[in-house]
Amino acid sequence: MSKEREEETHDVEYEWEKKLDEKMKKFGERAEEAGKKFDRKMKKVGDKVDSYFK
């Protein structure tokens, strides 16, 4: 493989990794937000259950 072709391939791999990192970061943020919503709902359910048994 020529030196030029090798650099071009490296650039494409770098761009692809950068895009993948961005997507994973966005996914992580969405998953974290979903986790917070789930925690809030479970707390409400827990409060209702606690009040039922009091």
PDB file of N, CA, C, O and CB in Angstrom:
ATOM      1  N   MET A   1       0.846  -1.183   0.000  1.00  0.00           N
ATOM      2  CA  MET A   1       0.000   0.000   0.000  1.00  0.00           C
ATOM      3  C   MET A   1       0.889   1.243   0.000  1.00  0.00           C
ATOM      4  O   MET A   1       1.876   1.320   0.732  1.00  0.00           O
ATOM      5  CB  MET A   1      -0.961   0.000   1.225  1.00  0.00           C
ATOM      6  N   SER A   2       0.526   2.189  -0.815  1.00  0.00           N
ATOM      7  CA  SER A   2       1.338   3.395  -0.865  1.00  0.00           C
ATOM      8  C   SER A   2       1.135   4.215   0.414  1.00  0.00           C
ATOM      9  O   SER A   2       0.131   4.069   1.113  1.00  0.00           O
ATOM     10  CB  SER A   2       0.986   4.237  -2.116  1.00  0.00           C
ATOM     11  N   LYS A   3       2.081   5.050   0.691  1.00  0.00           N
ATOM     12  CA  LYS A   3       2.034   5.880   1.902  1.00  0.00           C
ATOM     13  C   LYS A   3       0.777   6.767   1.903  1.00  0.00           C
ATOM     14  O   LYS A   3       0.118   6.924   2.931  1.00  0.00           O
ATOM     15  CB  LYS A   3       3.312   6.760   2.007  1.00  0.00           C
ATOM     16  N   GLU A   4       0.460   7.340   0.741  1.00  0.00           N
ATOM     17  CA  GLU A   4      -0.697   8.224   0.622  1.00  0.00           C
ATOM     18  C   GLU A   4      -1.997   7.458   0.915  1.00  0.00           C
ATOM     19  O   GLU A   4      -2.868   7.945   1.636  1.00  0.00           O
ATOM     20  CB  GLU A   4      -0.749   8.852  -0.789  1.00  0.00           C
ATOM     21  N   ARG A   5      -2.104   6.289   0.358  1.00  0.00           N
ATOM     22  CA  ARG A   5      -3.307   5.457   0.542  1.00  0.00           C
ATOM     23  C   ARG A   5      -3.451   5.054   2.027  1.00  0.00           C
ATOM     24  O   ARG A   5      -4.556   5.012   2.568  1.00  0.00           O
ATOM     25  CB  ARG A   5      -3.235   4.176  -0.370  1.00  0.00           C
ATOM     26  N   GLU A   6      -2.335   4.770   2.650  1.00  0.00           N
ATOM     27  CA  GLU A   6      -2.328   4.378   4.055  1.00  0.00           C
ATOM     28  C   GLU A   6      -2.843   5.524   4.940  1.00  0.00           C
ATOM     29  O   GLU A   6      -3.623   5.296   5.865  1.00  0.00           O
ATOM     30  CB  GLU A   6      -0.906   3.960   4.488  1.00  0.00           C
ATOM     31  N   GLU A   7      -2.403   6.753   4.650  1.00  0.00           N
ATOM     32  CA  GLU A   7      -2.847   7.920   5.412  1.00  0.00           C
ATOM     33  C   GLU A   7      -4.342   8.154   5.211  1.00  0.00           C
ATOM     34  O   GLU A   7      -5.057   8.488   6.156  1.00  0.00           O
ATOM     35  CB  GLU A   7      -2.050   9.173   4.998  1.00  0.00           C
ATOM     36  N   GLU A   8      -4.809   7.977   3.980  1.00  0.00           N
ATOM     37  CA  GLU A   8      -6.227   8.167   3.664  1.00  0.00           C
ATOM     38  C   GLU A   8      -7.082   7.179   4.459  1.00  0.00           C
ATOM     39  O   GLU A   8      -8.117   7.553   5.010  1.00  0.00           O
ATOM     40  CB  GLU A   8      -6.476   7.995   2.142  1.00  0.00           C
ATOM     41  N   THR A   9      -6.655   5.939   4.515  1.00  0.00           N
ATOM     42  CA  THR A   9      -7.374   4.913   5.271  1.00  0.00           C
ATOM     43  C   THR A   9      -7.397   5.268   6.746  1.00  0.00           C
ATOM     44  O   THR A   9      -8.420   5.116   7.413  1.00  0.00           O
ATOM     45  CB  THR A   9      -6.731   3.529   5.065  1.00  0.00           C
ATOM     46  N   HIS A  10      -6.271   5.740   7.254  1.00  0.00           N
ATOM     47  CA  HIS A  10      -6.181   6.137   8.661  1.00  0.00           C
ATOM     48  C   HIS A  10      -7.159   7.270   8.965  1.00  0.00           C
ATOM     49  O   HIS A  10      -7.824   7.256  10.001  1.00  0.00           O
ATOM     50  CB  HIS A  10      -4.743   6.567   9.011  1.00  0.00           C
ATOM     51  N   ASP A  11      -7.249   8.259   8.057  1.00  0.00           N
ATOM     52  CA  ASP A  11      -8.173   9.389   8.235  1.00  0.00           C
ATOM     53  C   ASP A  11      -9.611   8.906   8.289  1.00  0.00           C
ATOM     54  O   ASP A  11     -10.386   9.374   9.124  1.00  0.00           O
ATOM     55  CB  ASP A  11      -8.005  10.412   7.100  1.00  0.00           C
ATOM     56  N   VAL A  12      -9.984   7.978   7.414  1.00  0.00           N
ATOM     57  CA  VAL A  12     -11.344   7.444   7.385  1.00  0.00           C
ATOM     58  C   VAL A  12     -11.642   6.711   8.685  1.00  0.00           C
ATOM     59  O   VAL A  12     -12.721   6.868   9.257  1.00  0.00           O
ATOM     60  CB  VAL A  12     -11.537   6.502   6.176  1.00  0.00           C
ATOM     61  N   GLU A  13     -10.688   5.910   9.154  1.00  0.00           N
ATOM     62  CA  GLU A  13     -10.873   5.190  10.419  1.00  0.00           C
ATOM     63  C   GLU A  13     -11.032   6.175  11.574  1.00  0.00           C
ATOM     64  O   GLU A  13     -11.863   5.968  12.458  1.00  0.00           O
ATOM     65  CB  GLU A  13      -9.683   4.241  10.686  1.00  0.00           C
ATOM     66  N   TYR A  14     -10.246   7.233  11.568  1.00  0.00           N
ATOM     67  CA  TYR A  14     -10.314   8.238  12.627  1.00  0.00           C
ATOM     68  C   TYR A  14     -11.678   8.919  12.626  1.00  0.00           C
ATOM     69  O   TYR A  14     -12.291   9.085  13.681  1.00  0.00           O
ATOM     70  CB  TYR A  14      -9.195   9.282  12.457  1.00  0.00           C
ATOM     71  N   GLU A  15     -12.156   9.316  11.443  1.00  0.00           N
ATOM     72  CA  GLU A  15     -13.475   9.960  11.333  1.00  0.00           C
ATOM     73  C   GLU A  15     -14.571   9.027  11.834  1.00  0.00           C
ATOM     74  O   GLU A  15     -15.475   9.448  12.556  1.00  0.00           O
ATOM     75  CB  GLU A  15     -13.759  10.373   9.872  1.00  0.00           C
ATOM     76  N   TRP A  16     -14.483   7.762  11.445  1.00  0.00           N
ATOM     77  CA  TRP A  16     -15.488   6.780  11.846  1.00  0.00           C
ATOM     78  C   TRP A  16     -15.483   6.611  13.362  1.00  0.00           C
ATOM     79  O   TRP A  16     -16.547   6.550  13.979  1.00  0.00           O
ATOM     80  CB  TRP A  16     -15.234   5.425  11.152  1.00  0.00           C
ATOM     81  N   GLU A  17     -14.311   6.535  13.963  1.00  0.00           N
ATOM     82  CA  GLU A  17     -14.211   6.396  15.420  1.00  0.00           C
ATOM     83  C   GLU A  17     -14.777   7.626  16.120  1.00  0.00           C
ATOM     84  O   GLU A  17     -15.431   7.515  17.157  1.00  0.00           O
ATOM     85  CB  GLU A  17     -12.747   6.172  15.843  1.00  0.00           C
ATOM     86  N   LYS A  18     -14.519   8.801  15.544  1.00  0.00           N
ATOM     87  CA  LYS A  18     -15.022  10.043  16.130  1.00  0.00           C
ATOM     88  C   LYS A  18     -16.560  10.056  16.102  1.00  0.00           C
ATOM     89  O   LYS A  18     -17.197  10.418  17.091  1.00  0.00           O
ATOM     90  CB  LYS A  18     -14.450  11.274  15.370  1.00  0.00           C
ATOM     91  N   LYS A  19     -17.145   9.665  14.977  1.00  0.00           N
ATOM     92  CA  LYS A  19     -18.606   9.617  14.865  1.00  0.00           C
ATOM     93  C   LYS A  19     -19.186   8.597  15.829  1.00  0.00           C
ATOM     94  O   LYS A  19     -20.213   8.844  16.462  1.00  0.00           O
ATOM     95  CB  LYS A  19     -19.030   9.283  13.427  1.00  0.00           C
ATOM     96  N   LEU A  20     -18.528   7.450  15.941  1.00  0.00           N
ATOM     97  CA  LEU A  20     -18.997   6.408  16.851  1.00  0.00           C
ATOM     98  C   LEU A  20     -18.948   6.908  18.297  1.00  0.00           C
ATOM     99  O   LEU A  20     -19.877   6.672  19.069  1.00  0.00           O
ATOM    100  CB  LEU A  20     -18.147   5.125  16.694  1.00  0.00           C
ATOM    101  N   ASP A  21     -17.879   7.589  18.656  1.00  0.00           N
ATOM    102  CA  ASP A  21     -17.763   8.146  20.009  1.00  0.00           C
ATOM    103  C   ASP A  21     -18.892   9.129  20.299  1.00  0.00           C
ATOM    104  O   ASP A  21     -19.463   9.121  21.390  1.00  0.00           O
ATOM    105  CB  ASP A  21     -16.406   8.840  20.189  1.00  0.00           C
ATOM    106  N   GLU A  22     -19.216   9.986  19.308  1.00  0.00           N
ATOM    107  CA  GLU A  22     -20.301  10.950  19.492  1.00  0.00           C
ATOM    108  C   GLU A  22     -21.625  10.230  19.701  1.00  0.00           C
ATOM    109  O   GLU A  22     -22.397  10.599  20.586  1.00  0.00           O
ATOM    110  CB  GLU A  22     -20.397  11.897  18.285  1.00  0.00           C
ATOM    111  N   LYS A  23     -21.896   9.200  18.892  1.00  0.00           N
ATOM    112  CA  LYS A  23     -23.144   8.459  19.015  1.00  0.00           C
ATOM    113  C   LYS A  23     -23.230   7.758  20.367  1.00  0.00           C
ATOM    114  O   LYS A  23     -24.290   7.754  20.993  1.00  0.00           O
ATOM    115  CB  LYS A  23     -23.272   7.439  17.881  1.00  0.00           C
ATOM    116  N   MET A  24     -22.138   7.170  20.820  1.00  0.00           N
ATOM    117  CA  MET A  24     -22.133   6.488  22.109  1.00  0.00           C
ATOM    118  C   MET A  24     -22.340   7.490  23.243  1.00  0.00           C
ATOM    119  O   MET A  24     -23.012   7.183  24.228  1.00  0.00           O
ATOM    120  CB  MET A  24     -20.814   5.717  22.307  1.00  0.00           C
ATOM    121  N   LYS A  25     -21.774   8.673  23.112  1.00  0.00           N
ATOM    122  CA  LYS A  25     -21.940   9.707  24.129  1.00  0.00           C
ATOM    123  C   LYS A  25     -23.410  10.125  24.209  1.00  0.00           C
ATOM    124  O   LYS A  25     -23.969  10.243  25.300  1.00  0.00           O
ATOM    125  CB  LYS A  25     -21.040  10.931  23.818  1.00  0.00           C
ATOM    126  N   LYS A  26     -24.037  10.350  23.035  1.00  0.00           N
ATOM    127  CA  LYS A  26     -25.457  10.724  23.007  1.00  0.00           C
ATOM    128  C   LYS A  26     -26.302   9.604  23.592  1.00  0.00           C
ATOM    129  O   LYS A  26     -27.231   9.858  24.359  1.00  0.00           O
ATOM    130  CB  LYS A  26     -25.917  11.044  21.564  1.00  0.00           C
ATOM    131  N   PHE A  27     -25.979   8.357  23.230  1.00  0.00           N
ATOM    132  CA  PHE A  27     -26.727   7.218  23.756  1.00  0.00           C
ATOM    133  C   PHE A  27     -26.585   7.152  25.270  1.00  0.00           C
ATOM    134  O   PHE A  27     -27.559   6.897  25.978  1.00  0.00           O
ATOM    135  CB  PHE A  27     -26.242   5.903  23.112  1.00  0.00           C
ATOM    136  N   GLY A  28     -25.387   7.379  25.760  1.00  0.00           N
ATOM    137  CA  GLY A  28     -25.136   7.364  27.200  1.00  0.00           C
ATOM    138  C   GLY A  28     -25.935   8.434  27.927  1.00  0.00           C
ATOM    139  O   GLY A  28     -26.471   8.195  29.009  1.00  0.00           O
ATOM    140  N   GLU A  29     -26.013   9.628  27.319  1.00  0.00           N
ATOM    141  CA  GLU A  29     -26.784  10.715  27.937  1.00  0.00           C
ATOM    142  C   GLU A  29     -28.264  10.353  27.976  1.00  0.00           C
ATOM    143  O   GLU A  29     -28.935  10.586  28.981  1.00  0.00           O
ATOM    144  CB  GLU A  29     -26.577  12.043  27.167  1.00  0.00           C
ATOM    145  N   ARG A  30     -28.778   9.781  26.878  1.00  0.00           N
ATOM    146  CA  ARG A  30     -30.195   9.391  26.836  1.00  0.00           C
ATOM    147  C   ARG A  30     -30.471   8.277  27.836  1.00  0.00           C
ATOM    148  O   ARG A  30     -31.503   8.278  28.506  1.00  0.00           O
ATOM    149  CB  ARG A  30     -30.596   8.940  25.416  1.00  0.00           C
ATOM    150  N   ALA A  31     -29.548   7.328  27.933  1.00  0.00           N
ATOM    151  CA  ALA A  31     -29.730   6.219  28.876  1.00  0.00           C
ATOM    152  C   ALA A  31     -29.715   6.737  30.308  1.00  0.00           C
ATOM    153  O   ALA A  31     -30.482   6.269  31.150  1.00  0.00           O
ATOM    154  CB  ALA A  31     -28.631   5.149  28.683  1.00  0.00           C
ATOM    155  N   GLU A  32     -28.858   7.686  30.579  1.00  0.00           N
ATOM    156  CA  GLU A  32     -28.773   8.275  31.923  1.00  0.00           C
ATOM    157  C   GLU A  32     -30.076   9.000  32.259  1.00  0.00           C
ATOM    158  O   GLU A  32     -30.588   8.875  33.371  1.00  0.00           O
ATOM    159  CB  GLU A  32     -27.568   9.255  32.022  1.00  0.00           C
ATOM    160  N   GLU A  33     -30.613   9.758  31.298  1.00  0.00           N
ATOM    161  CA  GLU A  33     -31.879  10.466  31.506  1.00  0.00           C
ATOM    162  C   GLU A  33     -33.015   9.476  31.732  1.00  0.00           C
ATOM    163  O   GLU A  33     -33.856   9.686  32.606  1.00  0.00           O
ATOM    164  CB  GLU A  33     -32.197  11.375  30.303  1.00  0.00           C
ATOM    165  N   ALA A  34     -33.045   8.407  30.957  1.00  0.00           N
ATOM    166  CA  ALA A  34     -34.083   7.378  31.123  1.00  0.00           C
ATOM    167  C   ALA A  34     -33.960   6.735  32.504  1.00  0.00           C
ATOM    168  O   ALA A  34     -34.966   6.438  33.148  1.00  0.00           O
ATOM    169  CB  ALA A  34     -33.972   6.295  30.007  1.00  0.00           C
ATOM    170  N   GLY A  35     -32.740   6.525  32.948  1.00  0.00           N
ATOM    171  CA  GLY A  35     -32.511   5.959  34.279  1.00  0.00           C
ATOM    172  C   GLY A  35     -33.042   6.869  35.382  1.00  0.00           C
ATOM    173  O   GLY A  35     -33.617   6.398  36.364  1.00  0.00           O
ATOM    174  N   LYS A  36     -32.847   8.170  35.214  1.00  0.00           N
ATOM    175  CA  LYS A  36     -33.346   9.139  36.207  1.00  0.00           C
ATOM    176  C   LYS A  36     -34.869   9.113  36.248  1.00  0.00           C
ATOM    177  O   LYS A  36     -35.470   9.133  37.323  1.00  0.00           O
ATOM    178  CB  LYS A  36     -32.843  10.573  35.882  1.00  0.00           C
ATOM    179  N   LYS A  37     -35.499   9.067  35.052  1.00  0.00           N
ATOM    180  CA  LYS A  37     -36.967   9.013  34.998  1.00  0.00           C
ATOM    181  C   LYS A  37     -37.465   7.745  35.672  1.00  0.00           C
ATOM    182  O   LYS A  37     -38.432   7.781  36.434  1.00  0.00           O
ATOM    183  CB  LYS A  37     -37.471   9.076  33.534  1.00  0.00           C
ATOM    184  N   PHE A  38     -36.806   6.620  35.393  1.00  0.00           N
ATOM    185  CA  PHE A  38     -37.190   5.342  35.983  1.00  0.00           C
ATOM    186  C   PHE A  38     -37.070   5.414  37.507  1.00  0.00           C
ATOM    187  O   PHE A  38     -37.959   4.950  38.221  1.00  0.00           O
ATOM    188  CB  PHE A  38     -36.314   4.195  35.422  1.00  0.00           C
ATOM    189  N   ASP A  39     -35.974   5.995  38.006  1.00  0.00           N
ATOM    190  CA  ASP A  39     -35.772   6.131  39.452  1.00  0.00           C
ATOM    191  C   ASP A  39     -36.887   6.956  40.089  1.00  0.00           C
ATOM    192  O   ASP A  39     -37.378   6.616  41.166  1.00  0.00           O
ATOM    193  CB  ASP A  39     -34.410   6.777  39.743  1.00  0.00           C
ATOM    194  N   ARG A  40     -37.287   8.048  39.418  1.00  0.00           N
ATOM    195  CA  ARG A  40     -38.364   8.894  39.958  1.00  0.00           C
ATOM    196  C   ARG A  40     -39.676   8.114  40.019  1.00  0.00           C
ATOM    197  O   ARG A  40     -40.403   8.188  41.009  1.00  0.00           O
ATOM    198  CB  ARG A  40     -38.541  10.171  39.094  1.00  0.00           C
ATOM    199  N   LYS A  41     -39.975   7.366  38.953  1.00  0.00           N
ATOM    200  CA  LYS A  41     -41.212   6.579  38.933  1.00  0.00           C
ATOM    201  C   LYS A  41     -41.183   5.509  40.016  1.00  0.00           C
ATOM    202  O   LYS A  41     -42.182   5.293  40.703  1.00  0.00           O
ATOM    203  CB  LYS A  41     -41.422   5.929  37.552  1.00  0.00           C
ATOM    204  N   MET A  42     -40.053   4.845  40.173  1.00  0.00           N
ATOM    205  CA  MET A  42     -39.957   3.794  41.192  1.00  0.00           C
ATOM    206  C   MET A  42     -40.081   4.389  42.592  1.00  0.00           C
ATOM    207  O   MET A  42     -40.632   3.749  43.488  1.00  0.00           O
ATOM    208  CB  MET A  42     -38.623   3.028  41.056  1.00  0.00           C
ATOM    209  N   LYS A  43     -39.580   5.595  42.787  1.00  0.00           N
ATOM    210  CA  LYS A  43     -39.713   6.244  44.091  1.00  0.00           C
ATOM    211  C   LYS A  43     -41.189   6.531  44.378  1.00  0.00           C
ATOM    212  O   LYS A  43     -41.659   6.335  45.498  1.00  0.00           O
ATOM    213  CB  LYS A  43     -38.881   7.557  44.141  1.00  0.00           C
ATOM    214  N   LYS A  44     -41.916   6.998  43.351  1.00  0.00           N
ATOM    215  CA  LYS A  44     -43.355   7.258  43.526  1.00  0.00           C
ATOM    216  C   LYS A  44     -44.083   5.964  43.875  1.00  0.00           C
ATOM    217  O   LYS A  44     -44.934   5.946  44.765  1.00  0.00           O
ATOM    218  CB  LYS A  44     -43.962   7.887  42.242  1.00  0.00           C
ATOM    219  N   VAL A  45     -43.750   4.890  43.178  1.00  0.00           N
ATOM    220  CA  VAL A  45     -44.378   3.588  43.449  1.00  0.00           C
ATOM    221  C   VAL A  45     -44.032   3.150  44.869  1.00  0.00           C
ATOM    222  O   VAL A  45     -44.897   2.684  45.610  1.00  0.00           O
ATOM    223  CB  VAL A  45     -43.915   2.512  42.412  1.00  0.00           C
ATOM    224  N   GLY A  46     -42.774   3.300  45.239  1.00  0.00           N
ATOM    225  CA  GLY A  46     -42.338   2.939  46.586  1.00  0.00           C
ATOM    226  C   GLY A  46     -43.075   3.735  47.653  1.00  0.00           C
ATOM    227  O   GLY A  46     -43.459   3.188  48.687  1.00  0.00           O
ATOM    228  N   ASP A  47     -43.274   5.028  47.404  1.00  0.00           N
ATOM    229  CA  ASP A  47     -44.010   5.872  48.352  1.00  0.00           C
ATOM    230  C   ASP A  47     -45.453   5.403  48.492  1.00  0.00           C
ATOM    231  O   ASP A  47     -45.996   5.366  49.597  1.00  0.00           O
ATOM    232  CB  ASP A  47     -43.975   7.342  47.903  1.00  0.00           C
ATOM    233  N   LYS A  48     -46.072   5.044  47.365  1.00  0.00           N
ATOM    234  CA  LYS A  48     -47.459   4.558  47.404  1.00  0.00           C
ATOM    235  C   LYS A  48     -47.546   3.251  48.188  1.00  0.00           C
ATOM    236  O   LYS A  48     -48.458   3.066  48.993  1.00  0.00           O
ATOM    237  CB  LYS A  48     -48.007   4.356  45.971  1.00  0.00           C
ATOM    238  N   VAL A  49     -46.600   2.351  47.952  1.00  0.00           N
ATOM    239  CA  VAL A  49     -46.578   1.068  48.658  1.00  0.00           C
ATOM    240  C   VAL A  49     -46.372   1.311  50.151  1.00  0.00           C
ATOM    241  O   VAL A  49     -47.055   0.709  50.980  1.00  0.00           O
ATOM    242  CB  VAL A  49     -45.462   0.142  48.095  1.00  0.00           C
ATOM    243  N   ASP A  50     -45.433   2.190  50.493  1.00  0.00           N
ATOM    244  CA  ASP A  50     -45.185   2.509  51.910  1.00  0.00           C
ATOM    245  C   ASP A  50     -46.432   3.058  52.580  1.00  0.00           C
ATOM    246  O   ASP A  50     -46.772   2.662  53.695  1.00  0.00           O
ATOM    247  CB  ASP A  50     -44.042   3.519  52.042  1.00  0.00           C
ATOM    248  N   SER A  51     -47.120   3.982  51.889  1.00  0.00           N
ATOM    249  CA  SER A  51     -48.316   4.576  52.493  1.00  0.00           C
ATOM    250  C   SER A  51     -49.432   3.538  52.616  1.00  0.00           C
ATOM    251  O   SER A  51     -50.259   3.634  53.524  1.00  0.00           O
ATOM    252  CB  SER A  51     -48.800   5.782  51.660  1.00  0.00           C
ATOM    253  N   TYR A  52     -49.470   2.571  51.741  1.00  0.00           N
ATOM    254  CA  TYR A  52     -50.482   1.513  51.794  1.00  0.00           C
ATOM    255  C   TYR A  52     -50.303   0.643  53.041  1.00  0.00           C
ATOM    256  O   TYR A  52     -51.279   0.217  53.659  1.00  0.00           O
ATOM    257  CB  TYR A  52     -50.411   0.642  50.528  1.00  0.00           C
ATOM    258  N   PHE A  53     -49.036   0.387  53.402  1.00  0.00           N
ATOM    259  CA  PHE A  53     -48.763  -0.488  54.541  1.00  0.00           C
ATOM    260  C   PHE A  53     -48.698   0.243  55.870  1.00  0.00           C
ATOM    261  O   PHE A  53     -48.507  -0.394  56.906  1.00  0.00           O
ATOM    262  CB  PHE A  53     -47.481  -1.210  54.320  1.00  0.00           C
ATOM    263  N   LYS A  54     -48.851   1.561  55.870  1.00  0.00           N
ATOM    264  CA  LYS A  54     -48.796   2.322  57.132  1.00  0.00           C
ATOM    265  C   LYS A  54     -50.142   2.316  57.802  1.00  0.00           C
ATOM    266  O   LYS A  54     -50.300   2.901  58.874  1.00  0.00           O
ATOM    267  CB  LYS A  54     -48.339   3.769  56.890  1.00  0.00           C
TER     268      LYS A  54
END
